[in-house]
Tab-separated table of C-alpha atoms and ligand atoms in Angstrom:
chain	number	residue	atom	x	y	z
K	1	MET	CA	-56.180	198.852	-57.632
K	2	ALA	CA	-56.392	195.970	-59.186
K	3	LEU	CA	-58.992	195.862	-62.055
K	4	VAL	CA	-60.879	193.360	-62.966
K	5	ASN	CA	-60.965	190.989	-66.651
K	6	GLU	CA	-63.832	193.005	-67.601
K	7	HIS	CA	-64.410	190.921	-70.907
K	8	PHE	CA	-65.897	188.345	-67.926
K	9	LEU	CA	-69.023	190.400	-67.202
K	10	LYS	CA	-69.765	191.046	-71.649
K	11	LEU	CA	-70.734	186.816	-70.435
K	12	PRO	CA	-73.838	186.190	-70.526
K	13	ASN	CA	-74.858	183.782	-67.693
K	14	ASN	CA	-75.310	180.554	-68.734
K	15	TYR	CA	-77.984	179.560	-66.790
K	16	LEU	CA	-79.465	176.562	-69.440
K	17	PHE	CA	-78.921	173.133	-66.905
K	18	ALA	CA	-79.570	174.829	-63.547
K	19	ASP	CA	-83.087	177.435	-65.537
K	20	ILE	CA	-83.558	173.374	-66.261
K	21	ALA	CA	-83.323	172.685	-63.262
K	22	LYS	CA	-84.930	174.900	-61.547
K	23	LYS	CA	-88.504	173.856	-63.716
K	24	VAL	CA	-87.300	170.643	-63.135
K	25	ASN	CA	-88.183	171.387	-59.623
K	26	ALA	CA	-90.892	173.445	-59.215
K	27	PHE	CA	-92.380	170.103	-61.064
K	28	LYS	CA	-91.601	168.696	-58.104
K	29	VAL	CA	-92.531	170.345	-55.321
K	30	SER	CA	-96.620	171.000	-57.231
K	31	HIS	CA	-95.811	166.650	-58.130
K	32	PRO	CA	-94.155	164.805	-54.970
K	33	HIS	CA	-95.142	161.843	-56.095
K	34	ALA	CA	-94.391	162.034	-59.920
K	35	ASP	CA	-90.853	159.671	-60.792
K	36	VAL	CA	-88.754	162.121	-63.576
K	37	ILE	CA	-86.143	160.800	-65.221
K	38	SER	CA	-83.570	163.062	-67.334
K	39	LEU	CA	-83.110	161.990	-70.290
K	40	GLY	CA	-80.881	165.879	-70.455
K	41	ILE	CA	-77.379	165.503	-69.168
K	42	GLY	CA	-74.435	165.094	-71.135
K	43	ASP	CA	-72.829	162.231	-67.453
K	44	VAL	CA	-72.422	159.496	-68.536
K	45	THR	CA	-74.571	156.497	-66.258
K	46	GLN	CA	-72.390	153.067	-66.196
K	47	PRO	CA	-69.472	152.614	-64.411
K	48	LEU	CA	-66.015	152.223	-65.621
K	49	CYS	CA	-65.121	148.733	-67.398
K	50	PRO	CA	-63.245	146.001	-65.123
K	51	ALA	CA	-60.528	146.198	-67.075
K	52	VAL	CA	-59.753	149.766	-66.179
K	53	ILE	CA	-60.177	149.070	-62.307
K	54	GLU	CA	-57.853	146.377	-62.238
K	55	ALA	CA	-55.087	148.693	-63.544
K	56	MET	CA	-56.072	151.647	-61.044
K	57	HIS	CA	-56.280	149.703	-57.916
K	58	LYS	CA	-52.181	148.766	-59.899
K	59	ALA	CA	-51.649	151.838	-60.387
K	60	VAL	CA	-52.591	153.000	-56.717
K	61	ASP	CA	-50.485	150.466	-55.414
K	62	GLU	CA	-47.555	151.421	-56.652
K	63	MET	CA	-48.598	154.785	-54.934
K	64	GLY	CA	-47.947	153.148	-51.972
K	65	THR	CA	-44.290	150.838	-52.162
K	66	GLU	CA	-41.383	153.536	-51.860
K	67	ALA	CA	-39.816	151.976	-54.591
K	68	THR	CA	-42.220	152.403	-57.242
K	69	PHE	CA	-43.919	155.674	-56.122
K	70	ARG	CA	-44.424	158.312	-58.733
K	71	GLY	CA	-44.434	161.888	-58.151
K	72	TYR	CA	-44.804	164.970	-61.062
K	73	GLY	CA	-45.256	163.053	-64.015
K	74	PRO	CA	-44.084	164.370	-67.129
K	75	GLU	CA	-46.339	167.295	-68.096
K	76	GLN	CA	-46.799	165.955	-71.056
K	77	GLY	CA	-48.133	162.597	-70.271
K	78	TYR	CA	-46.516	159.017	-69.208
K	79	LEU	CA	-45.143	157.870	-72.197
K	80	PHE	CA	-46.326	154.239	-72.341
K	81	LEU	CA	-50.509	155.846	-72.252
K	82	ARG	CA	-48.813	158.237	-75.620
K	83	GLU	CA	-47.055	155.795	-76.985
K	84	ALA	CA	-50.832	153.515	-76.936
K	85	ILE	CA	-52.392	155.806	-78.569
K	86	VAL	CA	-50.784	156.642	-81.401
K	87	LYS	CA	-50.374	153.014	-82.333
K	88	ASN	CA	-54.385	151.899	-81.731
K	89	ASP	CA	-56.000	155.449	-82.439
K	90	PHE	CA	-53.623	156.421	-85.060
K	91	LEU	CA	-52.066	154.171	-86.749
K	92	PRO	CA	-54.968	151.685	-87.704
K	93	ARG	CA	-55.977	154.357	-90.247
K	94	GLY	CA	-52.971	155.148	-91.378
K	95	ILE	CA	-51.433	158.300	-89.264
K	96	HIS	CA	-48.604	158.720	-88.624
K	97	LEU	CA	-47.847	161.109	-85.601
K	98	ASP	CA	-45.257	161.363	-83.132
K	99	PRO	CA	-46.085	160.433	-79.242
K	100	SER	CA	-43.951	164.781	-79.211
K	101	GLU	CA	-47.484	165.321	-81.118
K	102	ILE	CA	-49.387	163.893	-77.926
K	103	PHE	CA	-50.308	165.620	-74.640
K	104	VAL	CA	-52.158	164.047	-71.980
K	105	ASN	CA	-54.580	166.460	-70.292
K	106	ASP	CA	-57.349	166.180	-67.228
K	107	GLY	CA	-60.373	166.084	-70.461
K	108	ALA	CA	-60.870	167.437	-72.875
K	109	LYS	CA	-62.655	170.753	-71.513
K	110	SER	CA	-59.139	172.035	-70.236
K	111	ASP	CA	-57.599	171.958	-73.422
K	112	THR	CA	-60.358	172.997	-75.678
K	113	GLY	CA	-60.730	175.910	-73.357
K	114	ASN	CA	-57.082	176.822	-73.395
K	115	ILE	CA	-55.861	176.474	-76.929
K	116	GLN	CA	-56.939	179.859	-77.753
K	117	GLU	CA	-53.460	181.177	-75.638
K	118	LEU	CA	-51.677	180.099	-78.705
K	119	VAL	CA	-52.734	183.009	-81.388
K	120	ARG	CA	-53.286	186.411	-81.269
K	121	TRP	CA	-56.549	188.871	-79.354
K	122	ASP	CA	-57.483	189.622	-82.281
K	123	ASN	CA	-58.125	186.652	-84.972
K	124	SER	CA	-61.339	185.817	-85.650
K	125	VAL	CA	-62.978	183.311	-85.208
K	126	GLY	CA	-65.922	181.239	-85.982
K	127	VAL	CA	-68.303	178.278	-84.825
K	128	THR	CA	-71.138	175.888	-85.761
K	129	ASP	CA	-74.757	176.580	-84.780
K	130	PRO	CA	-75.395	175.434	-82.206
K	131	ILE	CA	-72.645	174.871	-80.522
K	132	TYR	CA	-71.039	173.209	-77.291
K	133	PRO	CA	-70.382	176.207	-75.132
K	134	VAL	CA	-67.002	176.552	-74.332
K	135	TYR	CA	-64.920	177.044	-77.784
K	136	ILE	CA	-66.422	180.601	-77.298
K	137	ASP	CA	-66.607	181.949	-74.054
K	138	SER	CA	-63.169	180.965	-73.672
K	139	ASN	CA	-62.574	183.165	-76.764
K	140	ALA	CA	-65.038	186.144	-74.939
K	141	MET	CA	-62.812	186.014	-71.389
K	142	ILE	CA	-59.745	186.904	-73.340
K	143	GLY	CA	-62.034	189.551	-75.307
K	144	ARG	CA	-61.658	187.636	-78.492
K	145	ALA	CA	-64.679	187.353	-79.354
K	146	GLY	CA	-65.921	190.873	-79.505
K	147	THR	CA	-69.453	192.498	-77.635
K	148	LEU	CA	-72.198	190.955	-77.735
K	149	ASN	CA	-75.627	192.196	-79.078
K	150	ASP	CA	-78.700	190.340	-79.340
K	151	GLY	CA	-77.026	186.914	-78.608
K	152	LYS	CA	-75.405	187.274	-80.742
K	153	TRP	CA	-70.567	187.978	-80.018
K	154	SER	CA	-69.764	190.513	-82.834
K	155	ASN	CA	-66.304	189.065	-83.821
K	156	VAL	CA	-68.140	185.880	-84.122
K	157	LEU	CA	-68.957	183.853	-87.523
K	158	TYR	CA	-71.527	181.174	-86.666
K	159	MET	CA	-72.879	178.989	-89.018
K	160	PRO	CA	-75.990	177.275	-88.763
K	161	CYS	CA	-76.996	173.453	-88.333
K	162	THR	CA	-80.572	173.373	-89.071
K	163	ALA	CA	-82.778	170.176	-90.959
K	164	GLU	CA	-83.016	172.737	-94.119
K	165	ASN	CA	-78.911	172.332	-94.158
K	166	ASN	CA	-78.799	168.804	-92.941
K	167	PHE	CA	-76.608	170.493	-90.427
K	168	THR	CA	-73.682	170.427	-92.352
K	169	PRO	CA	-72.225	174.139	-91.970
K	170	GLN	CA	-70.992	176.196	-95.070
K	171	ILE	CA	-67.973	176.791	-95.929
K	172	PRO	CA	-68.061	180.688	-95.112
K	173	ASP	CA	-67.445	182.831	-98.134
K	174	ARG	CA	-64.647	185.314	-96.718
K	175	ARG	CA	-61.529	184.065	-94.175
K	176	VAL	CA	-61.594	183.536	-90.760
K	177	ASP	CA	-58.850	182.705	-88.720
K	178	ILE	CA	-60.218	180.409	-86.035
K	179	ILE	CA	-62.631	177.307	-86.701
K	180	TYR	CA	-64.228	175.567	-83.955
K	181	LEU	CA	-65.395	171.802	-85.535
K	182	CYS	CA	-66.541	169.541	-83.687
K	183	TYR	CA	-68.540	165.921	-84.998
K	184	PRO	CA	-69.981	163.292	-84.257
K	185	ASN	CA	-71.396	166.287	-82.759
K	186	ASN	CA	-73.048	167.930	-79.249
K	187	PRO	CA	-75.235	168.442	-79.352
K	188	THR	CA	-77.269	167.093	-82.630
K	189	GLY	CA	-75.428	163.844	-82.862
K	190	THR	CA	-74.839	164.466	-86.329
K	191	VAL	CA	-71.814	163.297	-87.873
K	192	ILE	CA	-69.204	164.319	-91.206
K	193	SER	CA	-68.751	162.506	-94.125
K	194	LYS	CA	-65.575	162.639	-95.898
K	195	GLU	CA	-66.293	165.418	-98.206
K	196	GLU	CA	-67.276	167.288	-96.414
K	197	LEU	CA	-64.521	167.535	-94.041
K	198	ARG	CA	-62.308	167.664	-96.712
K	199	LYS	CA	-63.992	170.719	-97.831
K	200	TRP	CA	-63.213	172.438	-94.190
K	201	VAL	CA	-59.413	170.867	-95.346
K	202	ASN	CA	-58.667	172.817	-97.674
K	203	TYR	CA	-60.732	176.334	-97.442
K	204	ALA	CA	-57.861	175.706	-94.116
K	205	LEU	CA	-55.456	175.542	-96.256
K	206	ARG	CA	-56.552	177.845	-99.094
K	207	ASN	CA	-57.067	180.780	-95.926
K	208	ASP	CA	-54.011	180.334	-93.413
K	209	THR	CA	-57.004	179.395	-90.988
K	210	LEU	CA	-56.073	177.244	-87.695
K	211	ILE	CA	-59.045	174.940	-86.645
K	212	PHE	CA	-60.010	173.380	-83.450
K	213	TYR	CA	-61.075	170.174	-84.066
K	214	ASP	CA	-63.199	168.556	-81.180
K	215	ALA	CA	-63.485	164.198	-81.723
K	216	ALA	CA	-64.514	163.619	-78.006
K	217	TYR	CA	-67.274	161.466	-79.355
K	218	GLU	CA	-65.502	159.581	-81.940
K	219	ALA	CA	-66.144	156.153	-80.380
K	220	TYR	CA	-69.234	156.692	-81.384
K	221	ILE	CA	-69.076	156.136	-85.163
K	222	GLN	CA	-69.819	153.181	-86.155
K	223	ASP	CA	-70.768	154.198	-90.009
K	224	PRO	CA	-66.956	153.338	-91.765
K	225	ASP	CA	-67.064	155.533	-94.140
K	226	ILE	CA	-67.003	159.158	-91.706
K	227	PRO	CA	-63.933	159.895	-90.580
K	228	HIS	CA	-62.451	159.311	-86.742
K	229	SER	CA	-60.063	161.812	-86.985
K	230	ILE	CA	-59.422	164.711	-89.603
K	231	TYR	CA	-56.215	163.813	-90.024
K	232	GLU	CA	-57.494	161.251	-91.600
K	233	ILE	CA	-58.014	164.051	-94.182
K	234	LYS	CA	-54.965	165.383	-96.369
K	235	GLY	CA	-53.196	168.009	-95.594
K	236	ALA	CA	-54.628	168.061	-91.591
K	237	ARG	CA	-51.625	168.004	-89.442
K	238	LYS	CA	-50.820	171.615	-91.365
K	239	VAL	CA	-54.409	173.017	-90.284
K	240	ALA	CA	-55.498	171.131	-87.168
K	241	VAL	CA	-55.078	170.807	-83.586
K	242	GLU	CA	-57.485	167.417	-82.535
K	243	PHE	CA	-58.787	166.503	-79.607
K	244	HIS	CA	-59.218	162.784	-77.795
K	245	SER	CA	-61.419	162.720	-74.775
K	246	TYR	CA	-61.546	159.745	-73.092
K	247	SER	CA	-64.685	160.768	-70.477
K	248	LYS	CA	-67.698	159.776	-72.975
K	249	THR	CA	-65.699	156.649	-74.564
K	250	ALA	CA	-64.743	154.938	-71.144
K	251	GLY	CA	-66.991	156.904	-68.939
K	252	PHE	CA	-64.403	158.654	-67.079
K	253	THR	CA	-65.745	162.350	-66.523
K	254	GLY	CA	-64.694	161.791	-62.892
K	255	VAL	CA	-61.866	159.880	-64.411
K	256	ARG	CA	-59.832	163.166	-65.743
K	257	CYS	CA	-58.518	161.957	-69.213
K	258	GLY	CA	-58.867	163.028	-72.423
K	259	TYR	CA	-56.077	164.289	-75.306
K	260	THR	CA	-54.576	166.598	-77.477
K	261	VAL	CA	-52.969	166.169	-81.236
K	262	VAL	CA	-50.737	169.553	-82.607
K	263	PRO	CA	-48.536	167.637	-85.031
K	264	LYS	CA	-44.802	169.260	-85.493
K	265	GLU	CA	-46.337	170.262	-89.569
K	266	LEU	CA	-48.760	172.950	-87.828
K	267	THR	CA	-47.999	177.128	-88.303
K	268	ALA	CA	-49.194	180.419	-87.529
K	269	ALA	CA	-47.985	183.641	-88.377
K	270	THR	CA	-46.514	186.013	-87.036
K	271	LEU	CA	-47.491	189.892	-88.056
K	272	THR	CA	-44.178	190.138	-90.628
K	273	GLY	CA	-45.316	186.313	-92.164
K	274	GLU	CA	-42.234	184.316	-90.163
K	275	ARG	CA	-44.592	180.895	-89.318
K	276	VAL	CA	-44.462	179.539	-85.849
K	277	ALA	CA	-44.393	176.142	-85.261
K	278	LEU	CA	-47.151	176.048	-82.772
K	279	ASN	CA	-47.022	172.047	-81.255
K	280	PRO	CA	-43.173	173.680	-79.112
K	281	LEU	CA	-45.249	176.688	-78.560
K	282	TRP	CA	-48.680	174.450	-76.210
K	283	ASN	CA	-45.893	172.599	-74.853
K	284	ARG	CA	-44.131	175.100	-73.585
K	285	ARG	CA	-47.485	176.926	-72.047
K	286	GLN	CA	-48.261	173.141	-71.151
K	287	CYS	CA	-44.814	173.225	-68.835
K	288	THR	CA	-45.749	176.093	-67.102
K	289	LYS	CA	-48.975	175.594	-66.354
K	290	PHE	CA	-49.820	172.290	-65.916
K	291	ASN	CA	-48.641	169.893	-64.250
K	292	GLY	CA	-49.609	166.692	-66.143
K	293	THR	CA	-52.512	164.104	-65.385
K	294	SER	CA	-52.287	161.253	-62.048
K	295	TYR	CA	-50.546	158.179	-63.011
K	296	ILE	CA	-53.496	156.655	-61.583
K	297	SER	CA	-55.413	158.189	-64.582
K	298	GLN	CA	-53.571	157.635	-66.915
K	299	ARG	CA	-52.913	153.389	-66.686
K	300	ALA	CA	-57.039	154.222	-66.279
K	301	ALA	CA	-57.173	154.826	-70.046
K	302	GLU	CA	-53.703	152.911	-71.214
K	303	ALA	CA	-55.687	149.717	-70.222
K	304	ILE	CA	-58.856	150.521	-72.362
K	305	TYR	CA	-56.137	149.693	-75.433
K	306	THR	CA	-55.375	145.865	-73.680
K	307	PRO	CA	-57.432	143.413	-75.488
K	308	GLU	CA	-59.818	143.130	-72.617
K	309	GLY	CA	-60.614	147.555	-71.974
K	310	LYS	CA	-60.856	147.947	-76.377
K	311	GLU	CA	-63.760	144.752	-75.448
K	312	GLN	CA	-65.818	145.563	-73.256
K	313	VAL	CA	-65.387	150.097	-74.387
K	314	LYS	CA	-66.916	148.888	-77.038
K	315	GLN	CA	-69.429	146.525	-74.898
K	316	THR	CA	-70.844	150.120	-72.706
K	317	ILE	CA	-71.038	152.083	-76.080
K	318	GLN	CA	-72.981	149.578	-77.530
K	319	TYR	CA	-75.394	149.244	-74.334
K	320	TYR	CA	-75.821	153.589	-75.042
K	321	MET	CA	-75.529	153.371	-79.298
K	322	ASN	CA	-78.619	150.371	-78.043
K	323	ASN	CA	-80.347	153.074	-75.697
K	324	ALA	CA	-79.709	155.849	-79.014
K	325	LYS	CA	-81.469	153.507	-81.125
K	326	HIS	CA	-85.194	153.048	-79.473
K	327	MET	CA	-85.354	156.807	-78.596
K	328	ARG	CA	-84.747	157.084	-82.181
K	329	GLU	CA	-87.755	153.811	-83.648
K	330	THR	CA	-89.742	154.751	-80.911
K	331	LEU	CA	-89.884	159.022	-82.347
K	332	THR	CA	-90.035	158.159	-85.498
K	333	SER	CA	-92.511	155.949	-85.249
K	334	LEU	CA	-94.436	158.583	-83.717
K	335	GLY	CA	-94.066	160.135	-86.418
K	336	ILE	CA	-91.816	162.605	-84.345
K	337	THR	CA	-88.567	163.758	-86.419
K	338	VAL	CA	-85.093	162.572	-85.373
K	339	TYR	CA	-81.566	163.910	-86.522
K	340	GLY	CA	-77.996	161.901	-84.464
K	341	GLY	CA	-78.140	158.456	-82.348
K	342	GLU	CA	-76.742	156.894	-85.433
K	343	ASN	CA	-72.418	158.323	-84.417
K	344	ALA	CA	-73.650	159.451	-81.673
K	345	PRO	CA	-75.478	159.364	-78.184
K	346	TYR	CA	-77.599	162.735	-78.624
K	347	LEU	CA	-80.635	163.017	-80.447
K	348	TRP	CA	-81.762	165.741	-81.511
K	349	VAL	CA	-85.531	166.541	-81.752
K	350	LYS	CA	-87.084	168.392	-84.598
K	351	THR	CA	-90.007	169.780	-82.087
K	352	PRO	CA	-94.110	169.042	-83.683
K	353	ASP	CA	-95.459	171.325	-85.195
K	354	GLY	CA	-92.769	174.440	-85.221
K	355	MET	CA	-93.256	174.876	-81.001
K	356	GLY	CA	-90.261	176.418	-78.678
K	357	SER	CA	-87.586	174.513	-77.236
K	358	TRP	CA	-89.026	175.445	-73.805
K	359	LYS	CA	-92.153	175.574	-74.584
K	360	PHE	CA	-92.190	171.039	-75.556
K	361	PHE	CA	-89.604	171.322	-72.596
K	362	GLU	CA	-92.615	171.830	-70.201
K	363	GLN	CA	-95.143	170.366	-72.246
K	364	MET	CA	-92.863	166.666	-71.723
K	365	LEU	CA	-91.637	167.497	-68.143
K	366	TYR	CA	-95.096	167.518	-66.921
K	367	GLU	CA	-97.120	165.491	-68.865
K	368	ALA	CA	-94.193	162.519	-69.443
K	369	HIS	CA	-92.319	163.441	-66.340
K	370	VAL	CA	-89.459	162.660	-69.179
K	371	VAL	CA	-86.575	165.502	-68.394
K	372	CYS	CA	-85.189	166.513	-71.217
K	373	THR	CA	-82.373	170.360	-73.075
K	374	PRO	CA	-83.714	173.113	-75.170
K	375	GLY	CA	-82.159	173.177	-77.878
K	376	VAL	CA	-81.858	177.134	-78.301
K	377	GLY	CA	-80.001	176.847	-75.368
K	378	PHE	CA	-76.268	175.446	-77.797
K	379	GLY	CA	-77.228	179.036	-79.084
K	380	PRO	CA	-79.877	180.750	-81.654
K	381	SER	CA	-80.003	177.574	-84.674
K	382	GLY	CA	-81.007	175.091	-81.796
K	383	GLU	CA	-84.158	176.511	-81.204
K	384	GLY	CA	-87.692	174.434	-82.455
K	385	TYR	CA	-85.220	171.321	-80.773
K	386	ILE	CA	-84.637	169.841	-77.917
K	387	ARG	CA	-81.535	167.412	-77.515
K	388	LEU	CA	-82.078	163.709	-75.847
K	389	THR	CA	-79.183	161.445	-74.199
K	390	ALA	CA	-78.418	158.231	-74.662
K	391	PHE	CA	-76.868	157.977	-71.876
K	392	GLY	CA	-79.552	157.072	-69.142
K	393	ASP	CA	-79.632	153.718	-67.979
K	394	SER	CA	-81.494	151.355	-70.968
K	395	LYS	CA	-84.335	150.185	-68.067
K	396	ASP	CA	-85.161	154.326	-67.232
K	397	CYS	CA	-84.463	154.376	-70.725
K	398	GLU	CA	-87.987	152.397	-72.169
K	399	GLU	CA	-89.694	153.378	-69.492
K	400	ALA	CA	-89.625	157.161	-70.395
K	401	MET	CA	-89.913	155.964	-74.266
K	402	ARG	CA	-93.317	153.855	-72.751
K	403	ARG	CA	-94.425	157.850	-71.102
K	404	ILE	CA	-94.215	160.162	-74.551
K	405	ILE	CA	-95.941	156.753	-76.415
K	406	LYS	CA	-99.293	158.008	-73.840
K	407	TRP	CA	-98.564	161.258	-74.400
K	408	LEU	CA	-98.499	161.974	-77.514
K	409	LYS	CA	-100.542	158.952	-78.532
W	1	PLP	C1	-68.028	165.862	-72.910
W	1	PLP	C2	-67.569	166.813	-74.130
W	1	PLP	C3	-65.984	167.234	-73.881
W	1	PLP	C4	-65.035	166.579	-73.537
W	1	PLP	O1	-64.688	166.865	-71.782
W	1	PLP	P1	-64.440	165.957	-70.602
W	1	PLP	O2	-63.722	167.666	-70.213
W	1	PLP	O3	-62.563	165.462	-71.605
W	1	PLP	O4	-65.708	165.351	-69.580
W	1	PLP	C5	-65.461	168.120	-74.826
W	1	PLP	N1	-66.775	168.283	-75.886
W	1	PLP	C6	-67.241	168.419	-76.075
W	1	PLP	C7	-67.550	168.509	-77.277
W	1	PLP	C8	-67.578	167.653	-74.927
W	1	PLP	O5	-69.602	167.138	-74.990
């Protein structure tokens, strides 16, 4: 008899986006002529930039000729891309990485979910709340999260991020083995300062904690003082893995490419206290379970680092950030409290008069025909907030704001 991994059975069904779709469909059935605008889903809308398209066409042609055809590539990713990453994403910030510390992946979701394989099943886990669900669920699937009681896992420390603490999680007063941080944050759109991030690195150094740092939205940072990488903080290489993605940076949600940094200095302990380097372990894991990202996707990613690619990617990010600015200004002028949206493509909006997330979602749907994401869907501390994304078409975004003005006035 094959026995199922019963940890999967403890997972709550994540119905968030299915629930939203159901409610939107019910509305559409009763209002067949309403034109509904979605500012809900975290996917990009603007096409790939010309430099990327050109690189992809070229790579496709290479695949069609025997002399330039490529089969399996290196599991770690092609050196041309890893060198471009080291040179463009880190060197200008004073961070010296070796290409062997970079692991190209098929998007950050896989690695943020898989990285926990490197540590024992009985480590404790800390997360900010609200949160990107992959971190907790991937730990729950192998039993590390414990059991779920009243919406919280018994072996997970939840660190609330709310208006009351300015969305800055408090450093835990006890030691935790693994901490997940995501900045700029999805869902709140807020960022972390160098001082605050330094506190986390120092906490990790003191407590022998491993930090998994998700930098998927780093390209959206506008403020020059906000760190783009945890390795801007001294000592971070000893304690942190960092995840990057081209999905939001360059519209690669359908192309699939990103990378993970596992520094050579990063170690974890055995039960007898020996230090083990995690870079060779992750390399071993990748060589066993991953056969590399497609050559075409990696050439596409490389093109982002050309002068034209950089400029074009910047323009698309600016396009989304203009949406964010317009949304922020409109909502603020209506007396609504808005967080995020300045260094991230998400706005975290406080519902008026302490209204519940779902209630506000429904009112906005029925009265303005605009879809948002209820904050409580990202964790208990998200109650009383909704998330709006700036990833829409700018015309849709402007129309949505006109409707919200009419609705709230
Ligand atoms: C979108 C997103 C990612 C990246 O996902 P991909 O698999 O690279 O498309 C990673 N982390 C967070 C928090 C995200 O929102």
